Amino acid sequence: DKELFLVFSDPSDYTAANQVLENNNHQLLFENSVANLNAAMKQINFSALVFYQATFSKELVHFLDANKKSGGLKMPMIYISEAINYELHEQLLELGIDTLIQLPANSSFFAKKIASLIERQKEAVQESKMQQKIFEILTEDDPLITTNDKLVKKALEIIKKELQDPSFNVEILVENLGISRVKCYRIFKETLHQSPSDVIMSLRLQKAELLLKTKKLNVSEISFECGYNDPKYFGRSFKKYFGKSPKEYKTIS
């Protein structure tokens, strides 16, 4: 099935936007009013929302701001324009639009960029499911839970306790659990659909996200709190995971 993109633009720019965004892997639906934009998003599942040379009216800003606060827009948002300055960039970040593309650029670049954003969004959904499963396991008090769930629960409790220790890794985890590395990998994949090392990294970065939102510590302090000896490596890992650098994330949180 083709991905469906919602493109918000002035009608006079429809042809130009279509030339830039047209691709065999996706379809485009154009809207030029906030009311129609809102209605379309309630009725159809879109893979991405693209603003092409769009003017950010009070109505559009209110729509985006309200959806950011409610978490209503769970898709990549891209702003495409010939003119992008610092003030506009800052405004877009505040509205939750973190991907800006300046014209001119070819259609192949757009296709690759948007495909990458959609893939990242799918990974975020999978990550959210894993976090929900972790919460369920940690809060489960049923004595009849499976042996695997008991092991994963014990493992998660160990990981959360040791997040600040940069030397903590899968080898130390399996030693504490008293099982083989192969068994540990298997039960994590079966239960959480991720490897133990991925879960450790995920929980470290989730902790970093929470600390950034409090704005009480600087980025270097947060990296050490989450088990990273090198703040630069922490910054790269955080950006790969969340799509924004720790500094950018802290600014818009």
PDB file of C-alpha atoms in Angstrom, residues 61-236:
ATOM      1  CA  VAL A  61      -0.583  28.080  15.022  1.00  0.00           C
ATOM      2  CA  HIS A  62      -3.485  27.464  17.411  1.00  0.00           C
ATOM      3  CA  PHE A  63      -4.276  24.148  15.678  1.00  0.00           C
ATOM      4  CA  LEU A  64      -0.665  22.937  15.917  1.00  0.00           C
ATOM      5  CA  ASP A  65      -0.199  24.183  19.468  1.00  0.00           C
ATOM      6  CA  ALA A  66      -3.392  22.463  20.641  1.00  0.00           C
ATOM      7  CA  ASN A  67      -2.415  19.187  18.968  1.00  0.00           C
ATOM      8  CA  LYS A  68       1.094  19.334  20.411  1.00  0.00           C
ATOM      9  CA  LYS A  69      -0.300  19.693  23.926  1.00  0.00           C
ATOM     10  CA  SER A  70      -2.821  16.875  23.417  1.00  0.00           C
ATOM     11  CA  GLY A  71      -0.412  14.612  21.531  1.00  0.00           C
ATOM     12  CA  GLY A  72      -2.902  14.448  18.678  1.00  0.00           C
ATOM     13  CA  LEU A  73      -0.422  14.597  15.783  1.00  0.00           C
ATOM     14  CA  LYS A  74       1.396  11.263  15.857  1.00  0.00           C
ATOM     15  CA  MET A  75       3.130  11.575  12.488  1.00  0.00           C
ATOM     16  CA  PRO A  76       6.210  13.247  11.017  1.00  0.00           C
ATOM     17  CA  MET A  77       5.702  16.926  10.164  1.00  0.00           C
ATOM     18  CA  ILE A  78       7.867  18.584   7.523  1.00  0.00           C
ATOM     19  CA  TYR A  79       8.105  22.246   6.571  1.00  0.00           C
ATOM     20  CA  ILE A  80       9.313  23.057   3.039  1.00  0.00           C
ATOM     21  CA  SER A  81      10.101  26.613   1.977  1.00  0.00           C
ATOM     22  CA  GLU A  82      12.495  28.785   0.019  1.00  0.00           C
ATOM     23  CA  ALA A  83      12.996  31.104   2.985  1.00  0.00           C
ATOM     24  CA  ILE A  84      13.899  29.652   6.385  1.00  0.00           C
ATOM     25  CA  ASN A  85      15.395  31.947   9.003  1.00  0.00           C
ATOM     26  CA  TYR A  86      16.306  31.475  12.660  1.00  0.00           C
ATOM     27  CA  GLU A  87      13.058  32.987  13.994  1.00  0.00           C
ATOM     28  CA  LEU A  88      10.945  30.703  11.809  1.00  0.00           C
ATOM     29  CA  HIS A  89      13.056  27.691  12.742  1.00  0.00           C
ATOM     30  CA  GLU A  90      12.534  28.445  16.430  1.00  0.00           C
ATOM     31  CA  GLN A  91       8.776  28.907  15.958  1.00  0.00           C
ATOM     32  CA  LEU A  92       8.468  25.610  14.083  1.00  0.00           C
ATOM     33  CA  LEU A  93      10.352  23.731  16.798  1.00  0.00           C
ATOM     34  CA  GLU A  94       7.982  25.171  19.403  1.00  0.00           C
ATOM     35  CA  LEU A  95       5.053  23.899  17.313  1.00  0.00           C
ATOM     36  CA  GLY A  96       6.520  20.395  17.069  1.00  0.00           C
ATOM     37  CA  ILE A  97       7.773  20.652  13.458  1.00  0.00           C
ATOM     38  CA  ASP A  98      11.382  19.555  13.730  1.00  0.00           C
ATOM     39  CA  THR A  99      12.137  18.796  10.068  1.00  0.00           C
ATOM     40  CA  LEU A 100      12.825  21.748   7.790  1.00  0.00           C
ATOM     41  CA  ILE A 101      13.811  21.477   4.128  1.00  0.00           C
ATOM     42  CA  GLN A 102      14.925  24.533   2.211  1.00  0.00           C
ATOM     43  CA  LEU A 103      14.241  24.840  -1.502  1.00  0.00           C
ATOM     44  CA  PRO A 104      15.600  24.194  -4.041  1.00  0.00           C
ATOM     45  CA  ALA A 105      15.958  20.447  -3.520  1.00  0.00           C
ATOM     46  CA  ASN A 106      15.161  17.530  -5.805  1.00  0.00           C
ATOM     47  CA  SER A 107      12.301  15.048  -5.448  1.00  0.00           C
ATOM     48  CA  SER A 108      14.687  12.147  -4.744  1.00  0.00           C
ATOM     49  CA  PHE A 109      16.007  13.954  -1.662  1.00  0.00           C
ATOM     50  CA  PHE A 110      12.466  14.575  -0.404  1.00  0.00           C
ATOM     51  CA  ALA A 111      11.469  10.944  -0.937  1.00  0.00           C
ATOM     52  CA  LYS A 112      14.466   9.638   1.034  1.00  0.00           C
ATOM     53  CA  LYS A 113      14.036  12.203   3.816  1.00  0.00           C
ATOM     54  CA  ILE A 114      10.334  11.529   4.305  1.00  0.00           C
ATOM     55  CA  ALA A 115      10.821   7.743   4.114  1.00  0.00           C
ATOM     56  CA  SER A 116      13.445   8.044   6.857  1.00  0.00           C
ATOM     57  CA  LEU A 117      11.075  10.081   9.046  1.00  0.00           C
ATOM     58  CA  ILE A 118       8.232   7.597   8.583  1.00  0.00           C
ATOM     59  CA  GLU A 119      10.528   4.695   9.484  1.00  0.00           C
ATOM     60  CA  ARG A 120      11.637   6.557  12.607  1.00  0.00           C
ATOM     61  CA  GLN A 121       7.987   7.112  13.521  1.00  0.00           C
ATOM     62  CA  LYS A 122       7.251   3.392  13.163  1.00  0.00           C
ATOM     63  CA  GLU A 123      10.229   2.634  15.407  1.00  0.00           C
ATOM     64  CA  ALA A 124       8.845   5.105  17.952  1.00  0.00           C
ATOM     65  CA  VAL A 125       5.505   3.280  17.932  1.00  0.00           C
ATOM     66  CA  GLN A 126       7.302  -0.032  18.499  1.00  0.00           C
ATOM     67  CA  GLU A 127       9.303   1.597  21.292  1.00  0.00           C
ATOM     68  CA  SER A 128       6.093   2.834  22.897  1.00  0.00           C
ATOM     69  CA  LYS A 129       4.687  -0.698  22.853  1.00  0.00           C
ATOM     70  CA  MET A 130       7.864  -1.974  24.511  1.00  0.00           C
ATOM     71  CA  GLN A 131       7.630   0.702  27.210  1.00  0.00           C
ATOM     72  CA  GLN A 132       4.020  -0.287  27.871  1.00  0.00           C
ATOM     73  CA  LYS A 133       5.037  -3.945  28.167  1.00  0.00           C
ATOM     74  CA  ILE A 134       7.850  -3.002  30.576  1.00  0.00           C
ATOM     75  CA  PHE A 135       5.367  -1.073  32.720  1.00  0.00           C
ATOM     76  CA  GLU A 136       2.955  -4.027  32.741  1.00  0.00           C
ATOM     77  CA  ILE A 137       5.696  -6.458  33.781  1.00  0.00           C
ATOM     78  CA  LEU A 138       7.070  -4.193  36.529  1.00  0.00           C
ATOM     79  CA  THR A 139       3.616  -3.554  38.012  1.00  0.00           C
ATOM     80  CA  GLU A 140       2.336  -7.130  37.667  1.00  0.00           C
ATOM     81  CA  ASP A 141       1.757  -8.761  41.053  1.00  0.00           C
ATOM     82  CA  ASP A 142       0.026 -11.928  39.833  1.00  0.00           C
ATOM     83  CA  PRO A 143       1.900 -14.919  41.342  1.00  0.00           C
ATOM     84  CA  LEU A 144       0.909 -16.972  38.277  1.00  0.00           C
ATOM     85  CA  ILE A 145       2.924 -14.950  35.728  1.00  0.00           C
ATOM     86  CA  THR A 146       5.187 -16.976  33.456  1.00  0.00           C
ATOM     87  CA  THR A 147       8.766 -17.883  34.320  1.00  0.00           C
ATOM     88  CA  ASN A 148       9.996 -15.703  31.462  1.00  0.00           C
ATOM     89  CA  ASP A 149       8.021 -12.692  32.716  1.00  0.00           C
ATOM     90  CA  LYS A 150       9.468 -13.228  36.200  1.00  0.00           C
ATOM     91  CA  LEU A 151      12.996 -13.262  34.770  1.00  0.00           C
ATOM     92  CA  VAL A 152      12.362 -10.157  32.664  1.00  0.00           C
ATOM     93  CA  LYS A 153      10.857  -8.379  35.678  1.00  0.00           C
ATOM     94  CA  LYS A 154      13.944  -9.203  37.744  1.00  0.00           C
ATOM     95  CA  ALA A 155      16.184  -8.088  34.864  1.00  0.00           C
ATOM     96  CA  LEU A 156      14.345  -4.760  34.475  1.00  0.00           C
ATOM     97  CA  GLU A 157      14.624  -4.071  38.197  1.00  0.00           C
ATOM     98  CA  ILE A 158      18.385  -4.713  38.018  1.00  0.00           C
ATOM     99  CA  ILE A 159      18.760  -2.493  34.929  1.00  0.00           C
ATOM    100  CA  LYS A 160      16.831   0.414  36.483  1.00  0.00           C
ATOM    101  CA  LYS A 161      18.984   0.190  39.608  1.00  0.00           C
ATOM    102  CA  GLU A 162      22.252   0.209  37.611  1.00  0.00           C
ATOM    103  CA  LEU A 163      21.441   2.789  34.899  1.00  0.00           C
ATOM    104  CA  GLN A 164      23.923   5.316  36.303  1.00  0.00           C
ATOM    105  CA  ASP A 165      26.831   2.837  36.222  1.00  0.00           C
ATOM    106  CA  PRO A 166      28.685   3.184  32.871  1.00  0.00           C
ATOM    107  CA  SER A 167      30.292  -0.245  33.336  1.00  0.00           C
ATOM    108  CA  PHE A 168      26.916  -1.994  33.576  1.00  0.00           C
ATOM    109  CA  ASN A 169      26.243  -4.165  30.523  1.00  0.00           C
ATOM    110  CA  VAL A 170      24.602  -7.406  29.389  1.00  0.00           C
ATOM    111  CA  GLU A 171      27.435  -9.545  30.810  1.00  0.00           C
ATOM    112  CA  ILE A 172      26.850  -8.137  34.308  1.00  0.00           C
ATOM    113  CA  LEU A 173      23.094  -8.512  33.863  1.00  0.00           C
ATOM    114  CA  VAL A 174      23.242 -12.226  32.972  1.00  0.00           C
ATOM    115  CA  GLU A 175      25.672 -12.821  35.839  1.00  0.00           C
ATOM    116  CA  ASN A 176      23.155 -11.266  38.251  1.00  0.00           C
ATOM    117  CA  LEU A 177      20.317 -13.293  36.754  1.00  0.00           C
ATOM    118  CA  GLY A 178      22.278 -16.545  36.847  1.00  0.00           C
ATOM    119  CA  ILE A 179      21.370 -17.468  33.269  1.00  0.00           C
ATOM    120  CA  SER A 180      23.271 -17.709  29.992  1.00  0.00           C
ATOM    121  CA  ARG A 181      23.597 -14.784  27.595  1.00  0.00           C
ATOM    122  CA  VAL A 182      21.715 -16.803  24.948  1.00  0.00           C
ATOM    123  CA  LYS A 183      18.774 -17.446  27.284  1.00  0.00           C
ATOM    124  CA  CYS A 184      18.703 -13.802  28.346  1.00  0.00           C
ATOM    125  CA  TYR A 185      18.616 -12.678  24.707  1.00  0.00           C
ATOM    126  CA  ARG A 186      15.862 -15.177  23.875  1.00  0.00           C
ATOM    127  CA  ILE A 187      13.496 -14.219  26.710  1.00  0.00           C
ATOM    128  CA  PHE A 188      13.966 -10.498  26.026  1.00  0.00           C
ATOM    129  CA  LYS A 189      13.183 -10.976  22.327  1.00  0.00           C
ATOM    130  CA  GLU A 190      10.164 -13.152  23.110  1.00  0.00           C
ATOM    131  CA  THR A 191       8.778 -10.816  25.784  1.00  0.00           C
ATOM    132  CA  LEU A 192       9.846  -7.288  24.747  1.00  0.00           C
ATOM    133  CA  HIS A 193      10.818  -7.886  21.094  1.00  0.00           C
ATOM    134  CA  GLN A 194      14.185  -6.212  21.724  1.00  0.00           C
ATOM    135  CA  SER A 195      17.619  -7.404  22.778  1.00  0.00           C
ATOM    136  CA  PRO A 196      18.848  -6.835  26.363  1.00  0.00           C
ATOM    137  CA  SER A 197      21.426  -4.278  25.159  1.00  0.00           C
ATOM    138  CA  ASP A 198      18.728  -2.335  23.269  1.00  0.00           C
ATOM    139  CA  VAL A 199      16.523  -2.281  26.374  1.00  0.00           C
ATOM    140  CA  ILE A 200      19.406  -1.006  28.535  1.00  0.00           C
ATOM    141  CA  MET A 201      20.104   1.763  26.011  1.00  0.00           C
ATOM    142  CA  SER A 202      16.402   2.590  25.720  1.00  0.00           C
ATOM    143  CA  LEU A 203      15.921   2.917  29.483  1.00  0.00           C
ATOM    144  CA  ARG A 204      19.049   5.079  29.786  1.00  0.00           C
ATOM    145  CA  LEU A 205      17.795   7.452  27.098  1.00  0.00           C
ATOM    146  CA  GLN A 206      14.267   7.485  28.532  1.00  0.00           C
ATOM    147  CA  LYS A 207      15.787   8.544  31.863  1.00  0.00           C
ATOM    148  CA  ALA A 208      17.769  11.244  30.038  1.00  0.00           C
ATOM    149  CA  GLU A 209      14.563  12.510  28.436  1.00  0.00           C
ATOM    150  CA  LEU A 210      12.912  12.886  31.848  1.00  0.00           C
ATOM    151  CA  LEU A 211      15.946  14.699  33.274  1.00  0.00           C
ATOM    152  CA  LEU A 212      16.036  17.093  30.299  1.00  0.00           C
ATOM    153  CA  LYS A 213      12.391  17.986  30.901  1.00  0.00           C
ATOM    154  CA  THR A 214      13.129  18.983  34.506  1.00  0.00           C
ATOM    155  CA  LYS A 215      15.832  21.407  33.230  1.00  0.00           C
ATOM    156  CA  LYS A 216      17.711  21.109  36.539  1.00  0.00           C
ATOM    157  CA  LEU A 217      20.892  19.561  35.099  1.00  0.00           C
ATOM    158  CA  ASN A 218      23.032  20.441  32.091  1.00  0.00           C
ATOM    159  CA  VAL A 219      23.581  17.960  29.247  1.00  0.00           C
ATOM    160  CA  SER A 220      26.949  16.714  30.561  1.00  0.00           C
ATOM    161  CA  GLU A 221      25.516  16.081  34.029  1.00  0.00           C
ATOM    162  CA  ILE A 222      22.575  14.202  32.519  1.00  0.00           C
ATOM    163  CA  SER A 223      24.887  12.028  30.409  1.00  0.00           C
ATOM    164  CA  PHE A 224      26.780  10.939  33.550  1.00  0.00           C
ATOM    165  CA  GLU A 225      23.508  10.352  35.434  1.00  0.00           C
ATOM    166  CA  CYS A 226      22.439   7.959  32.676  1.00  0.00           C
ATOM    167  CA  GLY A 227      25.632   5.917  32.493  1.00  0.00           C
ATOM    168  CA  TYR A 228      27.461   7.709  29.663  1.00  0.00           C
ATOM    169  CA  ASN A 229      31.121   8.620  30.224  1.00  0.00           C
ATOM    170  CA  ASP A 230      31.297  10.647  27.011  1.00  0.00           C
ATOM    171  CA  PRO A 231      28.750  13.504  26.656  1.00  0.00           C
ATOM    172  CA  LYS A 232      29.414  13.671  22.891  1.00  0.00           C
ATOM    173  CA  TYR A 233      28.570   9.982  22.452  1.00  0.00           C
ATOM    174  CA  PHE A 234      25.503  10.518  24.632  1.00  0.00           C
ATOM    175  CA  GLY A 235      24.459  13.423  22.392  1.00  0.00           C
ATOM    176  CA  ARG A 236      24.788  11.313  19.232  1.00  0.00           C
TER     177      ARG A 236
END
